[in-house]
Structure formats: structure tokens, C-alpha cells
mmCIF file of C-alpha atoms in Angstrom:
data_model
loop_
_atom_site.group_PDB
_atom_site.id
_atom_site.type_symbol
_atom_site.label_atom_id
_atom_site.label_comp_id
_atom_site.label_asym_id
_atom_site.label_seq_id
_atom_site.Cartn_x
_atom_site.Cartn_y
_atom_site.Cartn_z
ATOM 1 C CA MET A 724 20.125 146.650 189.365
ATOM 2 C CA LEU A 725 18.443 149.967 190.107
ATOM 3 C CA LEU A 726 17.503 152.456 187.372
ATOM 4 C CA PHE A 727 18.208 156.186 187.705
ATOM 5 C CA SER A 728 16.753 159.211 185.971
ATOM 6 C CA ALA A 729 18.376 162.624 185.567
ATOM 7 C CA ASN A 730 16.099 165.515 186.457
ATOM 8 C CA LEU A 731 17.086 168.096 183.873
ATOM 9 C CA GLY A 732 15.483 170.894 185.839
ATOM 10 C CA PHE A 733 18.548 170.747 188.105
ATOM 11 C CA LEU A 734 21.187 168.685 186.280
ATOM 12 C CA PHE A 735 23.194 169.678 183.183
ATOM 13 C CA THR A 736 21.598 173.137 183.235
ATOM 14 C CA ASP A 737 24.614 174.710 181.506
ATOM 15 C CA LEU A 738 23.480 172.924 178.335
ATOM 16 C CA SER A 739 20.468 173.329 176.092
ATOM 17 C CA LEU A 740 17.770 170.804 176.892
ATOM 18 C CA PRO A 741 18.461 168.541 173.890
ATOM 19 C CA GLU A 742 22.181 168.652 174.748
ATOM 20 C CA ALA A 743 21.372 167.857 178.380
ATOM 21 C CA VAL A 744 19.478 164.734 177.316
ATOM 22 C CA GLY A 745 22.547 163.504 175.491
ATOM 23 C CA ALA A 746 24.800 164.365 178.430
ATOM 24 C CA ALA A 747 22.542 162.378 180.760
ATOM 25 C CA ALA A 748 22.867 159.337 178.516
ATOM 26 C CA ARG A 749 26.651 159.645 178.372
ATOM 27 C CA ALA A 750 26.809 159.977 182.156
ATOM 28 C CA GLY A 751 25.047 156.641 182.572
ATOM 29 C CA PHE A 752 21.477 157.650 183.432
ATOM 30 C CA ASP A 753 18.646 155.394 182.294
ATOM 31 C CA ALA A 754 15.998 158.087 181.711
ATOM 32 C CA VAL A 755 15.303 161.797 182.033
ATOM 33 C CA GLU A 756 12.588 163.815 183.742
ATOM 34 C CA LEU A 757 11.798 167.492 183.380
ATOM 35 C CA HIS A 758 10.367 170.521 185.132
ATOM 36 C CA TRP A 759 8.799 172.912 182.606
ATOM 37 C CA PRO A 760 10.200 172.301 179.106
ATOM 38 C CA HIS A 761 6.985 173.703 177.619
ATOM 39 C CA VAL A 762 6.850 176.973 179.573
ATOM 40 C CA GLY A 763 8.560 180.339 179.161
ATOM 41 C CA PRO A 764 11.269 181.692 176.860
ATOM 42 C CA ALA A 765 13.380 178.528 177.231
ATOM 43 C CA ALA A 766 10.559 176.261 176.002
ATOM 44 C CA ILE A 767 11.438 173.943 173.136
ATOM 45 C CA PRO A 768 9.145 172.195 170.667
ATOM 46 C CA ALA A 769 7.980 168.798 171.864
ATOM 47 C CA ASP A 770 9.175 167.064 168.710
ATOM 48 C CA GLU A 771 12.693 168.433 169.203
ATOM 49 C CA LEU A 772 12.813 167.023 172.733
ATOM 50 C CA LYS A 773 11.354 163.726 171.560
ATOM 51 C CA SER A 774 14.011 163.433 168.872
ATOM 52 C CA ALA A 775 16.802 164.181 171.346
ATOM 53 C CA ALA A 776 15.505 161.508 173.719
ATOM 54 C CA ALA A 777 15.198 158.971 170.909
ATOM 55 C CA GLU A 778 18.728 159.716 169.712
ATOM 56 C CA ALA A 779 20.046 159.306 173.263
ATOM 57 C CA GLY A 780 18.027 156.145 173.818
ATOM 58 C CA LEU A 781 16.435 157.478 176.999
ATOM 59 C CA PRO A 782 12.732 157.524 177.941
ATOM 60 C CA ILE A 783 11.184 160.757 179.201
ATOM 61 C CA LEU A 784 9.444 159.963 182.469
ATOM 62 C CA ALA A 785 7.519 163.067 183.518
ATOM 63 C CA LEU A 786 7.142 166.829 183.529
ATOM 64 C CA ASN A 787 5.298 169.360 185.709
ATOM 65 C CA THR A 788 2.265 171.521 185.195
ATOM 66 C CA ALA A 789 3.175 175.207 185.028
ATOM 67 C CA ARG A 790 3.897 177.174 188.189
ATOM 68 C CA GLY A 791 1.788 180.153 187.147
ATOM 69 C CA ASP A 792 3.251 183.607 187.761
ATOM 70 C CA ALA A 793 6.602 182.620 189.263
ATOM 71 C CA ALA A 794 7.636 186.262 189.726
ATOM 72 C CA ALA A 795 4.573 186.752 191.933
ATOM 73 C CA GLY A 796 5.397 183.656 193.985
ATOM 74 C CA ASP A 797 3.170 181.066 192.314
ATOM 75 C CA PHE A 798 4.330 177.474 192.669
ATOM 76 C CA GLY A 799 1.464 175.710 190.974
ATOM 77 C CA LEU A 800 -2.178 176.544 190.386
ATOM 78 C CA SER A 801 -4.365 173.530 191.059
ATOM 79 C CA ALA A 802 -5.287 174.377 194.669
ATOM 80 C CA LEU A 803 -5.886 178.067 194.038
ATOM 81 C CA ALA A 804 -9.598 178.818 194.336
ATOM 82 C CA GLY A 805 -10.730 181.345 191.761
ATOM 83 C CA ARG A 806 -8.025 180.413 189.269
ATOM 84 C CA GLU A 807 -9.588 177.221 188.000
ATOM 85 C CA ARG A 808 -9.577 178.297 184.353
ATOM 86 C CA GLU A 809 -5.846 179.034 184.508
ATOM 87 C CA ALA A 810 -5.196 175.762 186.337
ATOM 88 C CA ARG A 811 -7.137 173.731 183.748
ATOM 89 C CA ALA A 812 -5.241 175.431 180.929
ATOM 90 C CA ALA A 813 -1.942 174.543 182.622
ATOM 91 C CA ILE A 814 -3.067 170.929 183.030
ATOM 92 C CA ASP A 815 -4.184 170.635 179.427
ATOM 93 C CA ALA A 816 -0.963 172.213 178.145
ATOM 94 C CA ALA A 817 1.232 169.889 180.210
ATOM 95 C CA LEU A 818 -0.702 166.816 179.100
ATOM 96 C CA ALA A 819 -0.561 167.833 175.451
ATOM 97 C CA TYR A 820 3.177 168.434 175.636
ATOM 98 C CA ALA A 821 3.778 165.174 177.530
ATOM 99 C CA SER A 822 1.836 163.248 174.910
ATOM 100 C CA ALA A 823 3.702 164.956 172.070
ATOM 101 C CA CYS A 824 7.203 164.462 173.494
ATOM 102 C CA GLY A 825 6.572 160.905 174.700
ATOM 103 C CA ALA A 826 6.622 161.509 178.450
ATOM 104 C CA GLY A 827 4.717 159.026 180.571
ATOM 105 C CA ALA A 828 3.383 161.197 183.391
ATOM 106 C CA VAL A 829 2.544 164.710 184.551
ATOM 107 C CA HIS A 830 3.113 166.030 188.070
ATOM 108 C CA LEU A 831 0.142 168.158 189.117
ATOM 109 C CA MET A 832 1.536 171.156 190.984
ATOM 110 C CA ALA A 833 -0.823 172.303 193.723
ATOM 111 C CA GLY A 834 0.468 175.729 194.657
ATOM 112 C CA LYS A 835 0.422 177.650 197.925
ATOM 113 C CA ALA A 836 -3.005 177.508 199.533
ATOM 114 C CA GLU A 837 -4.924 176.130 202.490
ATOM 115 C CA GLY A 838 -8.456 175.612 203.695
ATOM 116 C CA PRO A 839 -11.706 174.096 202.390
ATOM 117 C CA GLU A 840 -11.812 176.164 199.202
ATOM 118 C CA ALA A 841 -8.278 175.108 198.278
ATOM 119 C CA HIS A 842 -9.180 171.500 198.994
ATOM 120 C CA ALA A 843 -12.253 171.660 196.778
ATOM 121 C CA ALA A 844 -10.345 173.407 193.979
ATOM 122 C CA PHE A 845 -7.576 170.838 194.049
ATOM 123 C CA LEU A 846 -9.957 167.890 194.011
ATOM 124 C CA ALA A 847 -11.837 169.335 191.036
ATOM 125 C CA ASN A 848 -8.628 170.017 189.123
ATOM 126 C CA LEU A 849 -7.213 166.607 189.970
ATOM 127 C CA ARG A 850 -10.364 164.958 188.640
ATOM 128 C CA HIS A 851 -10.057 167.033 185.461
ATOM 129 C CA ALA A 852 -6.403 165.977 185.094
ATOM 130 C CA LEU A 853 -7.221 162.303 185.570
ATOM 131 C CA ALA A 854 -10.101 162.386 183.108
ATOM 132 C CA SER A 855 -7.954 164.175 180.512
ATOM 133 C CA ALA A 856 -4.900 161.949 181.054
ATOM 134 C CA ARG A 857 -6.746 158.636 180.873
ATOM 135 C CA PRO A 858 -7.459 158.537 177.112
ATOM 136 C CA GLN A 859 -3.905 159.676 176.378
ATOM 137 C CA GLY A 860 -2.383 156.859 178.418
ATOM 138 C CA LEU A 861 -0.694 159.316 180.777
ATOM 139 C CA ARG A 862 -0.333 159.060 184.550
ATOM 140 C CA ILE A 863 -0.933 161.851 187.076
ATOM 141 C CA LEU A 864 1.531 162.248 189.951
ATOM 142 C CA LEU A 865 1.132 164.122 193.251
ATOM 143 C CA GLU A 866 4.276 165.196 195.098
ATOM 144 C CA PRO A 867 4.407 166.323 198.729
ATOM 145 C CA ILE A 868 6.760 169.341 198.821
ATOM 146 C CA ASN A 869 8.240 170.471 202.116
ATOM 147 C CA THR A 870 7.205 173.774 203.651
ATOM 148 C CA PHE A 871 10.768 174.899 204.387
ATOM 149 C CA ASP A 872 11.515 175.217 200.680
ATOM 150 C CA VAL A 873 7.980 176.211 199.666
ATOM 151 C CA PRO A 874 6.081 177.704 202.637
ATOM 152 C CA GLY A 875 2.340 177.193 202.394
ATOM 153 C CA TYR A 876 2.441 174.480 199.730
ATOM 154 C CA PHE A 877 -0.933 172.726 199.723
ATOM 155 C CA VAL A 878 0.355 169.146 199.390
ATOM 156 C CA SER A 879 3.159 169.179 201.960
ATOM 157 C CA THR A 880 2.829 165.723 203.533
ATOM 158 C CA VAL A 881 2.561 162.181 202.278
ATOM 159 C CA ASP A 882 -0.606 161.681 204.325
ATOM 160 C CA ARG A 883 -2.331 164.567 202.559
ATOM 161 C CA ALA A 884 -1.234 163.340 199.138
ATOM 162 C CA LEU A 885 -2.509 159.827 199.859
ATOM 163 C CA ALA A 886 -5.820 161.197 201.152
ATOM 164 C CA LEU A 887 -6.296 163.254 197.977
ATOM 165 C CA ILE A 888 -5.492 160.222 195.852
ATOM 166 C CA GLU A 889 -8.043 158.185 197.784
ATOM 167 C CA GLU A 890 -10.694 160.907 197.509
ATOM 168 C CA THR A 891 -10.418 160.853 193.723
ATOM 169 C CA GLY A 892 -10.661 157.099 193.274
ATOM 170 C CA GLY A 893 -7.079 155.982 193.821
ATOM 171 C CA GLU A 894 -5.997 156.520 190.215
ATOM 172 C CA ALA A 895 -3.367 159.209 190.759
ATOM 173 C CA GLU A 896 0.050 158.089 191.964
ATOM 174 C CA LEU A 897 2.471 159.346 194.590
ATOM 175 C CA LEU A 898 5.686 161.040 193.520
ATOM 176 C CA LEU A 899 7.763 160.468 196.621
ATOM 177 C CA ASP A 900 10.857 162.633 196.963
ATOM 178 C CA CYS A 901 12.911 161.328 199.869
ATOM 179 C CA TYR A 902 14.418 164.788 200.342
ATOM 180 C CA HIS A 903 11.032 166.395 200.954
ATOM 181 C CA VAL A 904 9.965 163.593 203.309
ATOM 182 C CA ALA A 905 13.124 163.978 205.379
ATOM 183 C CA ARG A 906 12.861 167.773 205.505
ATOM 184 C CA MET A 907 9.358 167.399 206.953
ATOM 185 C CA GLY A 908 10.730 165.151 209.707
ATOM 186 C CA GLY A 909 9.707 161.805 208.227
ATOM 187 C CA ASP A 910 11.739 158.650 207.789
ATOM 188 C CA PRO A 911 11.905 158.000 204.037
ATOM 189 C CA ALA A 912 12.558 154.265 204.427
ATOM 190 C CA THR A 913 9.441 153.816 206.569
ATOM 191 C CA VAL A 914 7.324 155.980 204.280
ATOM 192 C CA LEU A 915 8.521 154.128 201.183
ATOM 193 C CA ALA A 916 7.539 150.800 202.695
ATOM 194 C CA GLU A 917 4.149 151.980 203.951
ATOM 195 C CA ALA A 918 3.157 153.930 200.826
ATOM 196 C CA PHE A 919 4.754 151.547 198.330
ATOM 197 C CA PRO A 920 1.530 150.396 196.585
ATOM 198 C CA LYS A 921 0.691 154.016 195.662
ATOM 199 C CA ILE A 922 4.171 155.131 194.573
ATOM 200 C CA GLY A 923 4.549 156.004 190.896
ATOM 201 C CA HIS A 924 7.989 157.594 191.045
ATOM 202 C CA ILE A 925 10.795 158.207 193.564
ATOM 203 C CA GLN A 926 13.309 161.044 193.779
ATOM 204 C CA ILE A 927 16.441 161.582 195.860
ATOM 205 C CA ALA A 928 18.749 164.394 196.982
ATOM 206 C CA GLY A 929 21.069 165.130 199.875
ATOM 207 C CA VAL A 930 19.547 166.368 203.124
ATOM 208 C CA PRO A 931 19.338 169.155 204.184
ATOM 209 C CA ASP A 932 21.007 171.158 201.388
ATOM 210 C CA ARG A 933 19.578 169.258 198.386
ATOM 211 C CA GLY A 934 23.022 168.530 197.011
ATOM 212 C CA GLU A 935 24.394 165.239 195.721
ATOM 213 C CA PRO A 936 22.638 162.264 197.346
ATOM 214 C CA ASP A 937 25.852 160.720 198.700
ATOM 215 C CA GLN A 938 26.331 163.787 200.906
ATOM 216 C CA GLY A 939 24.331 164.907 203.927
ATOM 217 C CA ALA A 940 22.374 163.396 206.779
ATOM 218 C CA LEU A 941 20.274 160.872 204.864
ATOM 219 C CA ALA A 942 22.057 157.576 204.144
ATOM 220 C CA TYR A 943 20.652 156.275 200.867
ATOM 221 C CA PRO A 944 22.378 152.865 200.452
ATOM 222 C CA PRO A 945 20.199 151.029 203.021
ATOM 223 C CA LEU A 946 17.126 152.786 201.662
ATOM 224 C CA LEU A 947 17.971 151.608 198.153
ATOM 225 C CA ASP A 948 18.502 148.085 199.456
ATOM 226 C CA GLY A 949 15.005 148.278 200.923
ATOM 227 C CA LEU A 950 13.584 149.336 197.569
ATOM 228 C CA GLN A 951 15.174 146.337 195.920
ATOM 229 C CA ARG A 952 13.647 144.044 198.541
ATOM 230 C CA LEU A 953 10.250 145.633 197.905
ATOM 231 C CA GLY A 954 10.658 144.857 194.212
ATOM 232 C CA TYR A 955 10.662 148.444 192.983
ATOM 233 C CA ALA A 956 10.978 148.341 189.192
ATOM 234 C CA GLY A 957 10.690 152.050 188.400
ATOM 235 C CA HIS A 958 13.317 154.758 188.109
ATOM 236 C CA ILE A 959 14.848 156.807 190.908
ATOM 237 C CA GLY A 960 15.013 160.464 189.953
ATOM 238 C CA ALA A 961 18.151 162.442 190.763
ATOM 239 C CA GLU A 962 16.589 165.813 191.563
ATOM 240 C CA TYR A 963 19.341 167.669 193.346
ATOM 241 C CA ARG A 964 21.359 170.854 192.910
ATOM 242 C CA PRO A 965 24.985 170.086 192.036
ATOM 243 C CA ARG A 966 27.416 171.744 194.412
ATOM 244 C CA LEU A 967 29.551 172.904 191.484
ATOM 245 C CA SER A 968 27.762 175.182 189.029
ATOM 246 C CA GLY A 969 28.582 175.883 185.418
ATOM 247 C CA ALA A 970 30.224 173.726 182.786
ATOM 248 C CA GLY A 971 31.060 170.273 184.109
ATOM 249 C CA GLY A 972 29.451 170.882 187.482
ATOM 250 C CA THR A 973 26.980 168.031 187.220
ATOM 251 C CA GLU A 974 29.553 165.537 185.940
ATOM 252 C CA ALA A 975 31.985 166.391 188.742
ATOM 253 C CA GLY A 976 29.488 165.261 191.362
ATOM 254 C CA LEU A 977 28.340 162.017 189.726
ATOM 255 C CA THR A 978 30.624 159.633 191.607
ATOM 256 C CA TRP A 979 27.554 158.417 193.525
ATOM 257 C CA LEU A 980 25.762 157.028 190.471
ATOM 258 C CA ALA A 981 27.672 153.792 189.857
ATOM 259 C CA ALA A 982 27.766 152.922 193.551
ATOM 260 C CA PHE A 983 24.075 153.612 194.086
ATOM 261 C CA ARG A 984 23.139 151.572 191.046
ATOM 262 C CA ARG A 985 24.847 148.504 192.476
ATOM 263 C CA GLY A 986 23.269 148.924 195.918
ATOM 264 C CA ARG A 987 25.006 148.765 199.255
ATOM 265 C CA GLY A 988 26.041 145.127 199.030
ATOM 266 C CA ALA A 989 28.176 145.540 195.920
ATOM 267 C CA GLY A 990 30.817 147.605 197.721
#
């Protein structure tokens, strides 16, 4: 049986974060993952989130490093040459919060950049993240993000992410979002099979509108069957935008969850 995680950056957003954790448990999810619970006016203390997760009986899988100045268009800092001090502070803050709330991993957000200086900055910041995460028992994830949603994002392809992982000793892991792979023209099933040894987490959403995963052009049941054959034992993150907003919007679109958990063959 497959395990599914609710990404609370997109799901149950009409609730406070502790309430959303409980709602995810009641809906049948096996874990939660987060965007930026430690950043901005909506930030909550790590111990409060940890308590909510413990009460719900759900592990916290991962959270992101800060975007930076979102109003100015920042979408991560680690590849931005000249902003290394800010990037390191964001890494350290995310790791400290992850450790305090009991999360297992941090996604290192690269930001919008290109060229040799961006490459050097990202490698240096990735090495810093790995060295800081290691003694805390935390994992570092790299996610390729498509350039339709985030034009100019430094880590936009699986090949680039894998090359960066290799350049820094192979310790970081791939966060593979099937939605982003498909939007960049790739075949998620093929990529999952080829990159499987480096995958630390998987996410899903409908293509191309990033709605519920049982809608759109990408058929997930055969892909999930393939994951089972590969022996994938991790969680699959539901990181999509519910078509219905407001109270009850997430729950109304969750008919996919039970069917996806069983896999295609269960009917």
C-alpha cells in the first residue's frame, strides 16, 4: 500500500496550521509536509507544530528554505551570487526549525539565476547545507521546478539537479515532483525509474493546471504501479491546488486518495 503526505502549503489552507495537521490525519493522509511554517507573519512556534503532529499521529516530512523577498520576486536564495550571507541564514533557520519541529528534511530553494556565478554560489550553499544538516540527522532535498511557473529558476531540470548532487558528493537527494517534470516535457514514469536511486521524496499534482491528481493529462495510476514495482517505500506528497477554495475545498476533492492508495489493480 502506498503512503501519501498532505502538503499544507496548498491543502487545508482555510485552517490554521495546527488545525490543518489534524484535518490531514482525519482525511486519511499518512504524513504532512510544509512550505514555510517558520517564515513571515503566519509563522508558528516549532513546538506548537510538533505537538499538533504528535497529537494527529503524523510525521512531518520536510519544509523549504525561505524564498527571500517574495514581493520583489525572490523564489529562493541559494543560487543568488552576492547574497550568500542571506542564503546561509535562510538555510540555518530552516534546519533549526526542522530539527525543533521533528521534520526529516529541508528543501534547498535555489532561486532565479543562471550562469557560472549562480552555479558556484549554489554549490557553496549546498555544501554548507549538507555540512550543517549532517550532525542534526536531517536530509537535504533538491527539487527541479518548471520554468513556466517560475521563469528563470536555477534548478529547472532533473538532469541539472542530479549533476549538482553529484558535484557535491551524492549526499543530497532528489525531490521529484511529477507535475514539474511533465510541465518541462518529460515523462515522469521514465524519470522516476532512471533517477530512482537518488530520489528522496516524490510529489504529484494534475497537469497542466496543478489541480487534483486524478484530473488532467497525466495518468497517475500506472505511474504509481511502477513505483510499487520499484519498491518505493517513501511518501508521495500531494502538492496541488484544490479546485474549490475556502472551507471544505480540500476535502471535496479528495476522492482520489483512497483509489490511489490501493493502486490501479485494486479497482
